[in-house]
CSV table of C-alpha atoms and ligand atoms in Angstrom, one decimal:
chain,number,residue,atom,x,y,z
A,1,UNK,CA,8.0,108.0,44.9
A,2,UNK,CA,11.0,107.7,47.1
A,3,UNK,CA,13.9,109.8,45.9
A,4,UNK,CA,17.6,110.0,47.2
A,5,UNK,CA,20.8,111.6,46.3
A,6,UNK,CA,24.2,110.0,46.8
A,7,UNK,CA,26.6,113.1,46.7
A,8,UNK,CA,30.4,112.9,46.6
A,9,UNK,CA,33.7,113.9,44.8
A,10,UNK,CA,33.9,110.7,42.6
A,11,UNK,CA,37.4,111.6,41.5
A,12,UNK,CA,37.2,109.1,40.1
A,13,UNK,CA,34.4,106.9,40.9
A,14,UNK,CA,35.6,103.5,42.2
A,15,UNK,CA,34.0,100.0,42.1
A,16,UNK,CA,33.3,100.8,45.8
A,17,UNK,CA,31.2,103.8,44.8
A,18,UNK,CA,29.5,101.6,42.0
A,19,UNK,CA,28.7,98.9,44.7
A,20,UNK,CA,26.9,101.7,47.2
A,21,UNK,CA,25.1,103.0,44.2
A,22,UNK,CA,23.8,99.6,43.3
A,23,UNK,CA,22.5,98.9,46.5
A,24,UNK,CA,21.0,102.2,47.1
A,25,UNK,CA,19.2,102.0,43.9
A,26,UNK,CA,17.4,98.9,45.1
A,27,UNK,CA,16.2,100.9,48.2
A,28,UNK,CA,14.6,103.9,46.0
A,29,UNK,CA,12.6,104.5,43.3
A,30,UNK,CA,14.8,107.2,41.8
A,31,UNK,CA,18.4,107.8,42.8
A,32,UNK,CA,20.5,111.0,42.1
A,33,UNK,CA,24.3,110.4,42.0
A,34,UNK,CA,25.6,113.9,42.4
A,35,UNK,CA,29.1,115.2,41.6
A,36,UNK,CA,30.1,118.3,43.9
A,37,UNK,CA,31.6,120.6,41.4
A,38,UNK,CA,33.9,122.4,43.8
A,39,UNK,CA,36.0,125.2,42.5
A,40,UNK,CA,38.0,125.4,45.7
A,41,UNK,CA,39.2,121.7,45.6
A,42,UNK,CA,41.7,120.5,42.8
A,43,UNK,CA,40.3,117.7,41.1
A,44,UNK,CA,42.2,115.3,38.7
A,45,UNK,CA,39.1,115.2,36.5
A,46,UNK,CA,36.7,118.0,35.6
A,47,UNK,CA,33.2,117.7,37.0
A,48,UNK,CA,31.8,117.0,33.6
A,49,UNK,CA,34.3,113.9,33.2
A,50,UNK,CA,33.5,112.6,36.5
A,51,UNK,CA,29.7,112.7,35.7
A,52,UNK,CA,30.3,110.9,32.4
A,53,UNK,CA,32.4,108.3,34.0
A,54,UNK,CA,29.7,107.7,36.5
A,55,UNK,CA,27.2,107.4,33.9
A,56,UNK,CA,29.0,105.0,32.1
A,57,UNK,CA,29.7,102.8,35.1
A,58,UNK,CA,25.8,103.1,36.4
A,59,UNK,CA,24.4,102.6,32.9
A,60,UNK,CA,22.9,99.2,33.8
A,61,UNK,CA,20.8,100.9,36.5
A,62,UNK,CA,17.7,102.4,35.1
A,63,UNK,CA,16.7,104.6,38.1
A,64,UNK,CA,20.0,106.2,38.5
A,65,UNK,CA,20.6,109.6,37.2
A,66,UNK,CA,24.1,111.3,37.4
A,67,UNK,CA,24.7,115.0,37.4
A,68,UNK,CA,26.8,117.5,39.1
A,69,UNK,CA,25.9,120.1,41.6
A,70,UNK,CA,27.3,123.1,43.4
A,71,UNK,CA,26.5,124.7,46.7
A,72,UNK,CA,25.0,122.9,49.8
A,73,UNK,CA,23.9,119.0,49.3
A,74,UNK,CA,20.7,119.8,51.3
A,75,UNK,CA,19.8,122.3,48.8
A,76,UNK,CA,20.5,120.4,45.9
A,77,UNK,CA,18.4,117.3,47.5
A,78,UNK,CA,15.5,119.6,47.9
A,79,UNK,CA,15.8,120.8,44.2
A,80,UNK,CA,15.5,117.2,43.1
A,81,UNK,CA,12.6,116.4,45.6
A,82,UNK,CA,14.7,114.0,47.7
A,83,UNK,CA,14.6,113.6,51.2
A,84,UNK,CA,17.4,111.0,51.8
A,85,UNK,CA,21.1,111.5,51.4
A,86,UNK,CA,23.0,108.3,50.9
A,87,UNK,CA,26.7,108.0,51.9
A,88,UNK,CA,28.9,104.8,52.0
A,89,UNK,CA,31.1,104.3,55.0
A,90,UNK,CA,34.2,101.9,54.9
A,91,UNK,CA,35.4,102.3,58.4
A,92,UNK,CA,34.8,103.8,62.1
A,93,UNK,CA,36.8,106.8,61.0
A,94,UNK,CA,34.5,107.3,57.9
A,95,UNK,CA,31.6,107.1,60.4
A,96,UNK,CA,33.0,109.7,62.6
A,97,UNK,CA,33.1,112.4,59.7
A,98,UNK,CA,29.8,111.1,58.1
A,99,UNK,CA,27.9,111.6,61.5
A,100,UNK,CA,29.3,115.1,61.7
A,101,UNK,CA,28.1,116.0,58.4
A,102,UNK,CA,24.8,114.1,59.0
A,103,UNK,CA,24.3,116.3,62.2
A,104,UNK,CA,25.1,119.3,60.2
A,105,UNK,CA,22.8,118.7,57.4
A,106,UNK,CA,20.0,117.7,59.7
A,107,UNK,CA,20.2,121.2,61.5
A,108,UNK,CA,20.3,122.8,57.9
A,109,UNK,CA,17.2,120.6,56.7
A,110,UNK,CA,15.6,118.7,59.2
A,111,UNK,CA,13.3,117.2,56.5
A,112,UNK,CA,16.4,115.3,54.9
A,113,UNK,CA,17.6,112.1,56.5
A,114,UNK,CA,21.1,110.7,56.1
A,115,UNK,CA,21.5,107.0,55.5
A,116,UNK,CA,24.7,105.4,55.9
A,117,UNK,CA,25.4,102.3,53.9
A,118,UNK,CA,28.5,100.1,54.9
A,119,UNK,CA,30.8,99.4,52.0
A,120,UNK,CA,30.8,95.6,51.0
A,121,UNK,CA,34.0,94.2,52.6
A,122,UNK,CA,35.7,93.8,49.3
A,123,UNK,CA,35.8,97.4,48.6
A,124,UNK,CA,36.5,98.5,52.2
A,125,UNK,CA,40.0,99.7,51.5
A,126,UNK,CA,39.4,101.3,48.3
A,127,UNK,CA,39.8,105.2,48.0
A,128,UNK,CA,39.8,107.4,45.0
A,129,UNK,CA,42.9,109.3,46.5
A,130,UNK,CA,44.9,106.1,46.7
A,131,UNK,CA,43.7,105.0,43.2
A,132,UNK,CA,45.1,108.2,41.7
A,133,UNK,CA,48.3,107.8,43.7
A,134,UNK,CA,48.7,104.2,42.4
A,135,UNK,CA,48.0,105.1,38.9
A,136,UNK,CA,50.2,108.3,39.0
A,137,UNK,CA,53.0,105.7,40.2
A,138,UNK,CA,52.5,103.4,37.2
A,139,UNK,CA,50.5,100.8,39.0
A,140,UNK,CA,47.4,99.1,37.7
A,141,UNK,CA,44.2,100.1,39.3
A,142,UNK,CA,42.0,97.7,37.4
A,143,UNK,CA,40.8,96.0,40.6
A,144,UNK,CA,39.5,99.2,42.1
A,145,UNK,CA,37.8,101.0,39.4
A,146,UNK,CA,35.5,100.2,36.4
A,147,UNK,CA,37.3,99.5,33.2
A,148,UNK,CA,36.1,102.8,31.7
A,149,UNK,CA,37.5,104.6,34.6
A,150,UNK,CA,40.9,102.9,34.1
A,151,UNK,CA,41.2,103.8,30.6
A,152,UNK,CA,40.3,107.5,31.3
A,153,UNK,CA,42.8,107.6,34.1
A,154,UNK,CA,45.6,106.3,31.8
A,155,UNK,CA,44.5,108.8,29.1
A,156,UNK,CA,44.4,111.7,31.7
A,157,UNK,CA,47.9,111.0,33.2
A,158,UNK,CA,49.4,110.5,29.8
A,159,UNK,CA,48.1,113.8,28.9
A,160,UNK,CA,49.6,115.2,31.9
A,161,UNK,CA,52.7,113.9,31.4
A,162,UNK,CA,52.5,111.3,34.3
A,163,UNK,CA,52.8,107.5,34.2
A,164,UNK,CA,49.6,105.5,33.8
A,165,UNK,CA,49.9,102.0,32.8
B,1,PNS,O1,33.4,112.2,48.2
B,1,PNS,P1,33.4,113.1,49.3
B,1,PNS,O2,34.6,114.1,49.0
B,1,PNS,O3,33.7,112.5,50.6
B,1,PNS,O4,32.1,113.8,49.3
B,1,PNS,C1,31.9,115.2,50.2
B,1,PNS,C2,30.7,115.9,49.9
B,1,PNS,C3,30.4,116.1,48.4
B,1,PNS,C4,29.4,114.9,50.3
B,1,PNS,C5,30.5,117.0,51.0
B,1,PNS,O5,31.7,117.7,50.8
B,1,PNS,C6,29.3,117.9,50.6
B,1,PNS,O6,28.1,117.6,50.6
B,1,PNS,N1,29.5,119.0,49.9
B,1,PNS,C7,28.8,120.1,49.5
B,1,PNS,C8,28.7,121.4,50.4
B,1,PNS,C9,27.9,121.1,51.6
B,1,PNS,O7,26.6,120.7,51.6
B,1,PNS,N2,28.7,120.9,52.7
B,1,PNS,C10,27.9,120.9,54.3
B,1,PNS,C11,28.2,119.4,54.6
B,1,PNS,S1,27.8,119.5,56.1
């Protein structure tokens, strides 16, 4: 059984993430999509809500399991019996960072490979931080995030007293 993990912040999940998850899910028997629960980084959504949004957005993929994790991604991968870490890359600058992470993860856990999947061109410009910026300023983000995420973004921003369209 081939098991992989696809880790990230997913704050929030975008259509670009869903594209990577759909394509990775075709390559493995079981794919864990793992939200880093990082108390040192200020996120818009708590980890449980990011996992909930991922579950909604990947409900059509039977071999995908979404959950949160803390600590090192290689430790999490090993705890799930996974020997591959999947990361999506949008650009050469993404690759630079991803290669550094892959190198460090390889030293931490030589048995775990990192697989970089190029983002589909339609989503190469989509980034969670920019989605949040547009949403905060009242723009529509429907083109870049699944419908459930768009709705939750509006609700969260309204609750925080921001714009949200
Ligand atoms: O979506 P992001 O923010 O680009 O994801 C980054 C993530 C979560 C994959 C990375 O920060 C990570 O793996 N963090 C877990 C802690 C860890 O293992 N750090 C060492 C990586 S070399």
